[in-house]
mmCIF file of C-alpha atoms in Angstrom:
data_model
loop_
_atom_site.group_PDB
_atom_site.id
_atom_site.type_symbol
_atom_site.label_atom_id
_atom_site.label_comp_id
_atom_site.label_asym_id
_atom_site.label_seq_id
_atom_site.Cartn_x
_atom_site.Cartn_y
_atom_site.Cartn_z
ATOM 1 C CA MET A 1 -21.335 71.539 -36.832
ATOM 2 C CA SER A 2 -19.629 72.511 -33.632
ATOM 3 C CA THR A 3 -21.387 71.896 -30.376
ATOM 4 C CA THR A 4 -22.330 74.708 -28.033
ATOM 5 C CA ILE A 5 -19.772 75.450 -25.320
ATOM 6 C CA ARG A 6 -21.341 74.912 -21.909
ATOM 7 C CA VAL A 7 -20.539 77.642 -19.388
ATOM 8 C CA VAL A 8 -21.072 77.807 -15.627
ATOM 9 C CA HIS A 9 -20.860 81.204 -13.913
ATOM 10 C CA TYR A 10 -19.686 81.626 -10.290
ATOM 11 C CA LEU A 11 -20.958 84.540 -8.175
ATOM 12 C CA ASN A 12 -20.959 85.483 -4.501
ATOM 13 C CA GLN A 13 -24.138 86.029 -2.481
ATOM 14 C CA PHE A 14 -24.267 89.720 -3.363
ATOM 15 C CA PHE A 15 -24.006 89.342 -7.123
ATOM 16 C CA ALA A 16 -26.310 86.307 -6.986
ATOM 17 C CA GLN A 17 -28.887 88.756 -5.567
ATOM 18 C CA ILE A 18 -29.294 86.855 -2.296
ATOM 19 C CA GLY A 19 -28.154 89.682 -0.029
ATOM 20 C CA GLY A 20 -25.216 91.634 1.370
ATOM 21 C CA GLU A 21 -22.780 90.896 4.181
ATOM 22 C CA ASP A 22 -25.655 89.541 6.303
ATOM 23 C CA LYS A 23 -26.012 86.671 3.812
ATOM 24 C CA GLY A 24 -22.283 85.913 3.685
ATOM 25 C CA ASP A 25 -22.851 82.521 5.295
ATOM 26 C CA VAL A 26 -25.055 81.158 2.493
ATOM 27 C CA GLY A 27 -23.760 77.743 1.453
ATOM 28 C CA PRO A 28 -22.893 76.514 -2.052
ATOM 29 C CA THR A 29 -25.948 76.663 -4.305
ATOM 30 C CA VAL A 30 -26.738 76.092 -7.974
ATOM 31 C CA LYS A 31 -29.442 77.472 -10.254
ATOM 32 C CA ALA A 32 -30.071 76.721 -13.902
ATOM 33 C CA GLY A 33 -29.468 79.605 -16.295
ATOM 34 C CA VAL A 34 -28.150 83.100 -15.634
ATOM 35 C CA ILE A 35 -28.459 85.409 -12.654
ATOM 36 C CA GLY A 36 -27.903 89.184 -12.701
ATOM 37 C CA ALA A 37 -24.693 90.059 -14.514
ATOM 38 C CA GLY A 38 -24.831 86.606 -16.100
ATOM 39 C CA ARG A 39 -27.128 88.136 -18.705
ATOM 40 C CA ALA A 40 -24.313 90.422 -19.873
ATOM 41 C CA LEU A 41 -21.988 87.410 -19.852
ATOM 42 C CA GLN A 42 -24.389 85.441 -22.049
ATOM 43 C CA GLN A 43 -24.599 88.378 -24.439
ATOM 44 C CA ALA A 44 -20.806 88.605 -24.613
ATOM 45 C CA LEU A 45 -20.475 84.855 -25.249
ATOM 46 C CA GLY A 46 -22.834 85.014 -28.214
ATOM 47 C CA GLU A 47 -24.483 82.005 -29.799
ATOM 48 C CA GLU A 48 -21.637 79.544 -29.609
ATOM 49 C CA ALA A 49 -21.783 79.262 -25.841
ATOM 50 C CA GLU A 50 -24.529 78.991 -23.291
ATOM 51 C CA VAL A 51 -24.505 79.825 -19.582
ATOM 52 C CA VAL A 52 -26.195 76.612 -18.483
ATOM 53 C CA ALA A 53 -26.031 77.288 -14.740
ATOM 54 C CA THR A 54 -24.973 79.772 -12.090
ATOM 55 C CA ILE A 55 -23.296 78.587 -8.926
ATOM 56 C CA PHE A 56 -22.877 80.812 -5.913
ATOM 57 C CA CYS A 57 -21.734 80.796 -2.328
ATOM 58 C CA GLY A 58 -21.546 83.295 0.516
ATOM 59 C CA ASP A 59 -18.084 84.849 0.841
ATOM 60 C CA ASN A 60 -17.840 84.005 4.525
ATOM 61 C CA PHE A 61 -18.981 80.433 4.013
ATOM 62 C CA PHE A 62 -16.394 79.987 1.263
ATOM 63 C CA ALA A 63 -13.595 81.516 3.346
ATOM 64 C CA GLU A 64 -14.407 79.425 6.406
ATOM 65 C CA ASN A 65 -15.178 76.123 4.643
ATOM 66 C CA GLN A 66 -13.080 76.343 1.515
ATOM 67 C CA ASP A 67 -12.649 72.599 0.848
ATOM 68 C CA GLN A 68 -16.324 71.836 1.375
ATOM 69 C CA ALA A 69 -17.408 74.808 -0.745
ATOM 70 C CA ILE A 70 -15.083 73.846 -3.595
ATOM 71 C CA ASN A 71 -16.164 70.194 -3.527
ATOM 72 C CA GLU A 72 -19.858 71.007 -3.628
ATOM 73 C CA LEU A 73 -19.492 73.715 -6.258
ATOM 74 C CA LEU A 74 -17.323 71.504 -8.467
ATOM 75 C CA ARG A 75 -19.933 68.757 -8.245
ATOM 76 C CA HIS A 76 -22.462 71.172 -9.746
ATOM 77 C CA VAL A 77 -19.979 72.232 -12.426
ATOM 78 C CA ALA A 78 -19.460 68.570 -13.314
ATOM 79 C CA ASP A 79 -23.209 67.789 -13.220
ATOM 80 C CA TYR A 80 -23.805 70.536 -15.758
ATOM 81 C CA LYS A 81 -20.966 69.135 -17.949
ATOM 82 C CA ALA A 82 -19.368 72.559 -18.156
ATOM 83 C CA ASP A 83 -16.584 73.225 -20.650
ATOM 84 C CA LEU A 84 -15.816 76.636 -19.156
ATOM 85 C CA LEU A 85 -16.092 78.212 -15.705
ATOM 86 C CA ILE A 86 -16.318 81.993 -15.460
ATOM 87 C CA ALA A 87 -15.896 83.400 -11.927
ATOM 88 C CA GLY A 88 -16.796 86.940 -10.944
ATOM 89 C CA PRO A 89 -15.746 89.622 -11.609
ATOM 90 C CA ALA A 90 -15.033 90.315 -7.954
ATOM 91 C CA PHE A 91 -13.534 93.831 -8.405
ATOM 92 C CA GLU A 92 -11.738 94.754 -5.156
ATOM 93 C CA SER A 93 -13.668 92.445 -2.838
ATOM 94 C CA GLY A 94 -10.947 90.336 -1.216
ATOM 95 C CA ARG A 95 -12.872 87.298 -0.016
ATOM 96 C CA TYR A 96 -14.847 87.131 -3.267
ATOM 97 C CA GLY A 97 -11.639 87.468 -5.273
ATOM 98 C CA VAL A 98 -9.965 84.643 -3.363
ATOM 99 C CA ALA A 99 -13.067 82.465 -3.839
ATOM 100 C CA CYS A 100 -13.049 83.155 -7.611
ATOM 101 C CA GLY A 101 -9.355 82.243 -7.801
ATOM 102 C CA ALA A 102 -9.734 79.111 -5.695
ATOM 103 C CA ILE A 103 -12.752 77.745 -7.559
ATOM 104 C CA CYS A 104 -11.103 78.367 -10.946
ATOM 105 C CA GLN A 105 -7.880 76.695 -9.915
ATOM 106 C CA ALA A 106 -9.749 73.699 -8.504
ATOM 107 C CA ALA A 107 -11.934 73.348 -11.626
ATOM 108 C CA LYS A 108 -8.878 73.521 -13.847
ATOM 109 C CA GLN A 109 -6.978 70.954 -11.780
ATOM 110 C CA LYS A 110 -9.729 68.501 -10.889
ATOM 111 C CA LEU A 111 -12.061 68.755 -13.880
ATOM 112 C CA GLY A 112 -9.559 69.861 -16.502
ATOM 113 C CA ILE A 113 -11.875 72.549 -17.863
ATOM 114 C CA ALA A 114 -11.126 76.069 -19.037
ATOM 115 C CA THR A 115 -11.493 78.770 -16.364
ATOM 116 C CA VAL A 116 -11.367 82.562 -16.241
ATOM 117 C CA ALA A 117 -11.692 84.691 -13.108
ATOM 118 C CA GLY A 118 -12.234 88.445 -13.010
ATOM 119 C CA MET A 119 -11.050 90.850 -10.305
ATOM 120 C CA ASP A 120 -8.973 93.961 -9.723
ATOM 121 C CA GLN A 121 -5.302 93.223 -10.391
ATOM 122 C CA ASP A 122 -4.509 94.355 -6.842
ATOM 123 C CA ASN A 123 -7.114 92.046 -5.305
ATOM 124 C CA VAL A 124 -5.423 89.632 -2.889
ATOM 125 C CA GLY A 125 -6.957 86.786 -4.929
ATOM 126 C CA ALA A 126 -5.022 87.962 -8.007
ATOM 127 C CA GLY A 127 -1.768 87.820 -6.070
ATOM 128 C CA LEU A 128 -2.568 84.301 -4.896
ATOM 129 C CA TYR A 129 -3.793 82.746 -8.140
ATOM 130 C CA LYS A 130 -2.461 84.731 -11.106
ATOM 131 C CA LYS A 131 0.300 82.216 -11.775
ATOM 132 C CA GLU A 132 -2.119 79.293 -11.929
ATOM 133 C CA ILE A 133 -5.124 80.667 -13.762
ATOM 134 C CA TYR A 134 -6.227 83.400 -16.142
ATOM 135 C CA ILE A 135 -7.497 86.478 -14.304
ATOM 136 C CA VAL A 136 -8.999 89.416 -16.188
ATOM 137 C CA ASP A 137 -8.343 92.787 -14.539
ATOM 138 C CA SER A 138 -11.763 94.249 -13.748
ATOM 139 C CA GLY A 139 -10.557 97.431 -12.093
ATOM 140 C CA ALA A 140 -11.673 98.218 -8.563
ATOM 141 C CA THR A 141 -15.262 99.247 -9.149
ATOM 142 C CA ILE A 142 -18.386 97.766 -10.674
ATOM 143 C CA ALA A 143 -18.340 100.477 -13.365
ATOM 144 C CA ARG A 144 -16.418 98.139 -15.695
ATOM 145 C CA MET A 145 -18.708 95.144 -15.245
ATOM 146 C CA VAL A 146 -19.753 94.817 -18.888
ATOM 147 C CA PRO A 147 -16.368 95.355 -20.615
ATOM 148 C CA THR A 148 -14.783 92.994 -18.078
ATOM 149 C CA LEU A 149 -17.345 90.270 -18.795
ATOM 150 C CA GLN A 150 -16.708 90.798 -22.525
ATOM 151 C CA ARG A 151 -12.987 90.222 -22.062
ATOM 152 C CA MET A 152 -13.606 87.237 -19.794
ATOM 153 C CA ALA A 153 -15.992 85.758 -22.369
ATOM 154 C CA ALA A 154 -13.566 86.263 -25.269
ATOM 155 C CA LEU A 155 -10.675 84.731 -23.341
ATOM 156 C CA GLY A 156 -12.857 81.917 -22.002
ATOM 157 C CA LEU A 157 -14.058 80.967 -25.491
ATOM 158 C CA LYS A 158 -10.477 80.798 -26.740
ATOM 159 C CA LEU A 159 -9.463 78.617 -23.803
ATOM 160 C CA ALA A 160 -12.471 76.317 -24.200
ATOM 161 C CA ARG A 161 -11.650 75.906 -27.910
ATOM 162 C CA ARG A 162 -7.993 75.239 -26.993
ATOM 163 C CA GLN A 163 -6.876 78.158 -29.129
ATOM 164 C CA ALA A 164 -3.539 79.891 -28.610
ATOM 165 C CA ILE A 165 -3.650 82.645 -25.991
ATOM 166 C CA GLY A 166 -1.866 85.918 -26.730
ATOM 167 C CA LYS A 167 0.087 88.157 -24.405
ATOM 168 C CA PRO A 168 -1.481 89.581 -21.231
ATOM 169 C CA ALA A 169 -1.685 93.111 -22.671
ATOM 170 C CA ASP A 170 -3.461 91.864 -25.816
ATOM 171 C CA GLU A 171 -5.912 89.506 -24.123
ATOM 172 C CA GLY A 172 -6.501 91.629 -21.028
ATOM 173 C CA TYR A 173 -5.444 89.175 -18.332
ATOM 174 C CA VAL A 174 -3.113 89.685 -15.388
ATOM 175 C CA THR A 175 0.514 88.787 -16.149
ATOM 176 C CA ARG A 176 1.212 85.220 -15.064
ATOM 177 C CA GLY A 177 4.986 85.436 -15.128
ATOM 178 C CA ILE A 178 5.321 82.892 -17.929
ATOM 179 C CA LYS A 179 8.040 83.396 -20.523
ATOM 180 C CA ARG A 180 7.676 82.010 -24.006
ATOM 181 C CA ASN A 181 10.270 82.054 -26.761
ATOM 182 C CA GLU A 182 9.321 83.794 -29.944
ATOM 183 C CA ILE A 183 11.107 84.848 -33.082
ATOM 184 C CA ALA A 184 11.372 88.604 -33.501
ATOM 185 C CA ALA A 185 11.424 90.252 -36.905
ATOM 186 C CA LYS A 186 14.339 92.528 -35.965
ATOM 187 C CA ARG A 187 17.600 91.955 -34.137
ATOM 188 C CA PRO A 188 17.981 93.167 -30.519
ATOM 189 C CA ALA A 189 20.270 96.049 -31.530
ATOM 190 C CA GLU A 190 17.740 97.331 -34.049
ATOM 191 C CA ARG A 191 14.887 96.988 -31.559
ATOM 192 C CA ALA A 192 16.879 98.848 -28.924
ATOM 193 C CA VAL A 193 17.688 101.700 -31.332
ATOM 194 C CA ASP A 194 14.025 101.857 -32.428
ATOM 195 C CA MET A 195 13.020 102.133 -28.800
ATOM 196 C CA LEU A 196 15.571 104.862 -28.138
ATOM 197 C CA LEU A 197 14.477 106.865 -31.206
ATOM 198 C CA ALA A 198 10.838 106.552 -30.133
ATOM 199 C CA LYS A 199 11.783 107.736 -26.666
ATOM 200 C CA ILE A 200 13.683 110.752 -28.004
ATOM 201 C CA ALA A 201 10.763 111.593 -30.283
ATOM 202 C CA GLY A 202 8.388 111.376 -27.340
ATOM 203 C CA LYS A 203 6.537 108.462 -28.950
ATOM 204 C CA PRO A 204 5.217 105.459 -27.026
ATOM 205 C CA PHE A 205 7.463 102.384 -26.818
ATOM 206 C CA HIS A 206 7.388 99.168 -24.847
ATOM 207 C CA SER A 207 10.353 97.778 -22.992
ATOM 208 C CA GLU A 208 10.886 94.056 -23.512
ATOM 209 C CA ILE A 209 11.983 93.625 -19.935
ATOM 210 C CA ALA A 210 9.566 93.986 -17.062
ATOM 211 C CA PRO A 211 11.563 95.282 -14.090
ATOM 212 C CA PRO A 212 10.823 93.504 -10.812
ATOM 213 C CA LYS A 213 8.444 95.341 -8.548
ATOM 214 C CA PHE A 214 9.751 96.099 -5.080
ATOM 215 C CA ALA A 215 7.241 96.544 -2.313
ATOM 216 C CA GLY A 216 7.902 99.754 -0.457
ATOM 217 C CA GLY A 217 8.038 99.294 3.285
ATOM 218 C CA LYS A 218 6.536 101.524 5.926
ATOM 219 C CA PRO A 219 9.370 103.333 7.693
ATOM 220 C CA ALA A 220 10.006 102.160 11.224
ATOM 221 C CA ALA A 221 9.743 104.855 13.879
ATOM 222 C CA PRO A 222 13.105 106.425 14.744
ATOM 223 C CA LEU A 223 15.020 104.676 17.482
ATOM 224 C CA GLY A 224 14.611 106.498 20.778
ATOM 225 C CA ASP A 225 17.167 106.173 23.551
ATOM 226 C CA LEU A 226 20.244 104.348 22.201
ATOM 227 C CA LYS A 227 21.222 103.370 25.738
ATOM 228 C CA ARG A 228 18.205 101.079 25.861
ATOM 229 C CA ALA A 229 18.408 99.865 22.282
ATOM 230 C CA VAL A 230 19.032 96.227 21.362
ATOM 231 C CA ILE A 231 20.836 96.308 18.031
ATOM 232 C CA ALA A 232 21.083 93.287 15.733
ATOM 233 C CA LEU A 233 23.680 92.780 13.028
ATOM 234 C CA VAL A 234 22.499 91.381 9.707
ATOM 235 C CA THR A 235 24.414 91.023 6.460
ATOM 236 C CA ASP A 236 23.888 89.961 2.874
ATOM 237 C CA GLY A 237 27.650 89.571 2.513
ATOM 238 C CA GLY A 238 27.702 85.840 3.256
ATOM 239 C CA LEU A 239 29.233 85.717 6.741
ATOM 240 C CA VAL A 240 29.321 82.104 7.980
ATOM 241 C CA ILE A 241 30.888 80.096 10.745
ATOM 242 C CA GLU A 242 34.145 78.584 9.418
ATOM 243 C CA GLY A 243 33.221 75.673 7.153
ATOM 244 C CA ASN A 244 29.726 77.044 6.431
ATOM 245 C CA PRO A 245 27.844 74.422 8.513
ATOM 246 C CA ASP A 246 24.397 75.679 7.391
ATOM 247 C CA LYS A 247 25.581 75.438 3.773
ATOM 248 C CA ILE A 248 24.181 78.789 2.699
ATOM 249 C CA GLU A 249 24.587 79.428 -1.003
ATOM 250 C CA PRO A 250 27.268 81.910 -2.123
ATOM 251 C CA GLY A 251 24.718 83.333 -4.566
ATOM 252 C CA ARG A 252 21.083 82.942 -5.626
ATOM 253 C CA PRO A 253 20.219 82.472 -1.969
ATOM 254 C CA THR A 254 17.212 80.548 -0.760
ATOM 255 C CA ARG A 255 18.102 80.608 2.942
ATOM 256 C CA PHE A 256 20.125 82.340 5.634
ATOM 257 C CA THR A 257 22.286 81.298 8.549
ATOM 258 C CA THR A 258 21.874 82.322 12.180
ATOM 259 C CA ILE A 259 25.207 82.686 13.941
ATOM 260 C CA PRO A 260 25.231 82.711 17.770
ATOM 261 C CA ILE A 261 27.719 85.246 19.122
ATOM 262 C CA THR A 262 27.260 85.054 22.872
ATOM 263 C CA GLY A 263 30.660 85.666 24.433
ATOM 264 C CA VAL A 264 32.264 86.546 21.086
ATOM 265 C CA GLN A 265 33.962 89.954 21.323
ATOM 266 C CA SER A 266 35.299 90.130 17.789
ATOM 267 C CA LEU A 267 34.878 88.041 14.613
ATOM 268 C CA GLY A 268 38.150 86.111 14.336
ATOM 269 C CA ALA A 269 39.503 85.235 10.895
ATOM 270 C CA ASP A 270 40.023 81.614 11.877
ATOM 271 C CA GLN A 271 36.447 81.119 13.096
ATOM 272 C CA TYR A 272 34.395 82.928 10.433
ATOM 273 C CA ASP A 273 34.350 83.071 6.652
ATOM 274 C CA ALA A 274 32.693 85.119 3.976
ATOM 275 C CA VAL A 275 30.986 82.975 1.322
ATOM 276 C CA HIS A 276 29.706 85.079 -1.532
ATOM 277 C CA SER A 277 29.940 84.842 -5.327
ATOM 278 C CA GLY A 278 29.399 88.538 -5.919
ATOM 279 C CA TYR A 279 32.510 90.219 -4.507
ATOM 280 C CA ASP A 280 36.148 89.499 -3.634
ATOM 281 C CA THR A 281 35.900 88.133 -0.096
ATOM 282 C CA ALA A 282 39.662 88.299 0.608
ATOM 283 C CA SER A 283 39.682 91.347 2.882
ATOM 284 C CA ALA A 284 36.513 90.275 4.722
ATOM 285 C CA ASN A 285 38.098 86.862 5.306
ATOM 286 C CA LEU A 286 41.239 88.485 6.745
ATOM 287 C CA ASP A 287 39.090 90.428 9.220
ATOM 288 C CA PRO A 288 35.347 89.528 9.229
ATOM 289 C CA ASN A 289 34.663 92.661 11.334
ATOM 290 C CA ARG A 290 35.095 94.482 8.031
ATOM 291 C CA LEU A 291 31.888 92.764 6.940
ATOM 292 C CA VAL A 292 29.971 92.728 10.236
ATOM 293 C CA PRO A 293 31.219 95.251 12.815
ATOM 294 C CA LEU A 294 30.899 93.078 15.911
ATOM 295 C CA ASP A 295 34.087 94.328 17.626
ATOM 296 C CA THR A 296 32.889 97.934 17.475
ATOM 297 C CA MET A 297 29.374 97.027 18.595
ATOM 298 C CA ARG A 298 30.719 95.171 21.633
ATOM 299 C CA GLU A 299 32.859 98.187 22.447
ATOM 300 C CA LEU A 300 29.870 100.526 22.230
ATOM 301 C CA ALA A 301 27.786 98.195 24.417
ATOM 302 C CA ARG A 302 30.573 98.064 27.042
ATOM 303 C CA GLU A 303 30.777 101.862 27.045
ATOM 304 C CA GLY A 304 26.996 102.075 27.464
ATOM 305 C CA VAL A 305 26.486 103.933 24.171
ATOM 306 C CA ILE A 306 23.979 101.224 23.155
ATOM 307 C CA GLY A 307 21.926 98.950 25.388
ATOM 308 C CA ALA A 308 22.986 95.588 23.982
ATOM 309 C CA VAL A 309 24.023 93.692 20.882
ATOM 310 C CA HIS A 310 21.553 90.998 19.800
ATOM 311 C CA GLU A 311 23.174 87.626 20.426
ATOM 312 C CA PHE A 312 22.716 86.293 16.885
ATOM 313 C CA ILE A 313 23.958 87.492 13.500
ATOM 314 C CA HIS A 314 21.720 86.659 10.543
ATOM 315 C CA SER A 315 23.515 86.273 7.241
ATOM 316 C CA THR A 316 22.845 85.335 3.645
ATOM 317 C CA GLY A 317 24.875 85.444 0.430
ATOM 318 C CA GLY A 318 22.923 88.084 -1.437
ATOM 319 C CA ALA A 319 24.423 87.782 -4.934
ATOM 320 C CA HIS A 320 21.862 87.508 -7.746
ATOM 321 C CA ALA A 321 19.023 86.999 -5.275
ATOM 322 C CA ALA A 322 15.622 86.331 -6.808
ATOM 323 C CA VAL A 323 13.260 88.991 -5.457
ATOM 324 C CA GLU A 324 10.770 86.423 -4.118
ATOM 325 C CA ASN A 325 13.495 84.558 -2.225
ATOM 326 C CA ALA A 326 14.997 87.771 -0.890
ATOM 327 C CA VAL A 327 11.599 88.902 0.383
ATOM 328 C CA GLN A 328 11.086 85.526 2.037
ATOM 329 C CA ILE A 329 14.524 85.584 3.694
ATOM 330 C CA GLY A 330 14.037 89.169 4.840
ATOM 331 C CA ARG A 331 10.634 88.412 6.293
ATOM 332 C CA GLN A 332 11.908 85.394 8.226
ATOM 333 C CA ILE A 333 14.845 87.336 9.643
ATOM 334 C CA ALA A 334 12.589 90.270 10.574
ATOM 335 C CA ASP A 335 10.144 87.913 12.331
ATOM 336 C CA GLN A 336 12.945 86.400 14.404
ATOM 337 C CA LEU A 337 14.371 89.799 15.310
ATOM 338 C CA LYS A 338 10.973 91.131 16.327
ATOM 339 C CA ALA A 339 10.228 88.058 18.430
ATOM 340 C CA ALA A 340 13.595 88.489 20.173
ATOM 341 C CA GLY A 341 12.844 92.110 21.130
ATOM 342 C CA VAL A 342 15.458 93.698 18.857
ATOM 343 C CA THR A 343 14.836 97.445 18.465
ATOM 344 C CA GLY A 344 17.250 98.328 15.672
ATOM 345 C CA VAL A 345 19.255 96.628 12.922
ATOM 346 C CA ILE A 346 22.480 97.468 11.159
ATOM 347 C CA LEU A 347 22.531 95.572 7.875
ATOM 348 C CA THR A 348 25.850 95.592 6.067
ATOM 349 C CA SER A 349 25.615 95.021 2.340
ATOM 350 C CA THR A 350 28.278 94.083 -0.172
ATOM 351 C CA MET B 1 25.238 100.476 -3.022
ATOM 352 C CA ILE B 2 23.104 103.478 -2.030
ATOM 353 C CA PRO B 3 21.183 103.646 -5.345
ATOM 354 C CA VAL B 4 20.500 99.895 -5.077
ATOM 355 C CA ALA B 5 19.348 100.238 -1.478
ATOM 356 C CA LYS B 6 17.028 103.109 -2.417
ATOM 357 C CA GLU B 7 15.701 101.265 -5.456
ATOM 358 C CA VAL B 8 14.594 98.295 -3.377
ATOM 359 C CA GLY B 9 12.921 100.550 -0.853
ATOM 360 C CA SER B 10 15.495 100.917 1.943
ATOM 361 C CA LEU B 11 14.589 103.980 3.932
ATOM 362 C CA ARG B 12 17.745 104.488 5.961
ATOM 363 C CA ALA B 13 21.030 103.895 4.138
ATOM 364 C CA ILE B 14 24.522 105.336 4.497
ATOM 365 C CA ALA B 15 27.580 104.960 2.295
ATOM 366 C CA ALA B 16 30.118 102.693 3.977
ATOM 367 C CA GLY B 17 33.649 101.417 3.355
ATOM 368 C CA GLY B 18 33.020 99.951 -0.094
ATOM 369 C CA ILE B 19 31.764 96.739 -1.618
ATOM 370 C CA VAL B 20 34.443 94.345 -0.348
ATOM 371 C CA SER B 21 34.731 95.748 3.177
ATOM 372 C CA PRO B 22 31.633 97.681 4.177
ATOM 373 C CA THR B 23 32.801 98.297 7.752
ATOM 374 C CA GLY B 24 36.520 98.433 7.154
ATOM 375 C CA ASN B 25 39.296 99.709 4.954
ATOM 376 C CA PRO B 26 42.285 97.400 4.380
ATOM 377 C CA GLU B 27 44.367 100.390 3.270
ATOM 378 C CA LEU B 28 44.375 101.895 6.752
ATOM 379 C CA SER B 29 46.517 100.916 9.731
ATOM 380 C CA PRO B 30 44.703 98.622 12.223
ATOM 381 C CA GLU B 31 44.152 101.503 14.673
ATOM 382 C CA LYS B 32 42.879 103.885 12.009
ATOM 383 C CA GLU B 33 40.651 101.176 10.557
ATOM 384 C CA LYS B 34 39.047 100.583 13.964
ATOM 385 C CA GLN B 35 38.474 104.322 14.297
ATOM 386 C CA PHE B 36 36.923 104.379 10.819
ATOM 387 C CA ARG B 37 34.620 101.497 11.771
ATOM 388 C CA ARG B 38 33.590 103.147 15.010
ATOM 389 C CA GLU B 39 32.680 106.409 13.271
ATOM 390 C CA LEU B 40 30.744 104.493 10.627
ATOM 391 C CA VAL B 41 28.747 102.482 13.188
ATOM 392 C CA LEU B 42 27.990 105.648 15.177
ATOM 393 C CA ARG B 43 26.738 107.229 11.953
ATOM 394 C CA ALA B 44 24.537 104.155 11.329
ATOM 395 C CA LEU B 45 23.143 104.389 14.853
ATOM 396 C CA ALA B 46 22.426 108.102 14.363
ATOM 397 C CA THR B 47 20.605 107.241 11.127
ATOM 398 C CA LEU B 48 18.414 104.792 13.041
ATOM 399 C CA GLN B 49 17.404 107.713 15.261
ATOM 400 C CA GLN B 50 16.343 109.909 12.339
ATOM 401 C CA ALA B 51 12.752 110.236 11.190
ATOM 402 C CA VAL B 52 12.245 109.336 7.532
#
C-alpha cells in the first residue's frame, strides 16, 4: 500500500483570507489543513494526497524580508514532513508571484521536495524562476482558479511520485528552456514536408523550433537640435584597439570593449583592428572608418553640424550572439551612454 | 541587415555600405568613399531626428 503524499499549500495574506494590501506585512504563519482555495486543491489531489497544512505570508513582508520569510516557512514545511509544496496560484500579482517562485525554489533546493507554483506566464515571478521550478500558467485573473489548481495538483503528484514529466504544452507548465533528446518516428525531411502540407491545407501544425522572443523597445523621442547633440558610436562589428587588449570574442560575445577616442581624429589601420568571425574583416582592417565612421563624425563636429562626438566607442563582436548575452551587453552599453549624457547613437552593424 | 534589425526590434535603421564595410565602399576612390560616408552619416543623423 502506498502512503499518502503530504502536501503543504502556500498562499499570500489575501488568499489566506487575512486581508488585503493593509495586511501585506503579516509575517510567516502556518495553519493545519486547508484554507480557501485549498479546498479545491484537495479535491483535485484526490485521495492519494492530503493538504496537511497551509503556510502564508504577507506579500510585503515576504518582499522586504525574503530570507527570514523563506527560513520560517521552510521550517513549517519540514515540520509537516511535506512531500510536495504547492504555491499559489498568484495570477498577475507580482509580489505574490515572486514569493511563490522563491519559496518553491528554496524548498526544492534545501528540502529536496517536489514543488509547483502557479501564476500568469507574464508574471515577473515566472520570468525569474521558470528555469528552476515548475510553474503552471494560471492566466491573469482568478477566473481560472480551479482548472489551474487541477493542473498544479496533477503535475505535483507526478513530481512527488518521481514520474517522468512531459512537455510544457502537455503538462501545462511554463517552458523552462530545457532540451531533451528524443527519437522521432519520422525523419526530419518527412516531418518538414508534413508540416508544409498541413500549412498549405490550412491545418494546424507545430514547429519544432521555438524562435527566440525579442523584446520590443519603446522608441526614443526624435533627436532635437543636432548642433547640441552628443552622438556616440557603437558597433557590433568587432572594432578593437590593435591587439584586442580587452580580449573580446570574435563571435558568441559575452562582453564588449570600450575604446577611448579623445584626440583621435580618424581610426588608423595600424592602431585598430576588426575582430569578428561573421564577416571578412579585410576592408575594415584596411580602413576602420569603414566600420565606425569616426573621421566623418569628427568632421561634422568641427563644422558644428553636431554638438560633439562621445569620447568612447563601444564595440562587440556580434556574430552568433545568444539573445540573453546580447540583451545584457546592450543594456550595459546603454546605461553607460545614458550616464555620460549621450543624446544619440549611431550603431554600425556587420 | 535591415530585415534583421527590424526583426530584433530596431526602430530606426538605414541601409548602409554592405556587410563588410557598413560606412565605406572599397570600390570607390578615397575621396568618393569619404563623400559616401559623409552622406550616409548625415542620413543616419536625419533618421535620429525622425519620429517613429
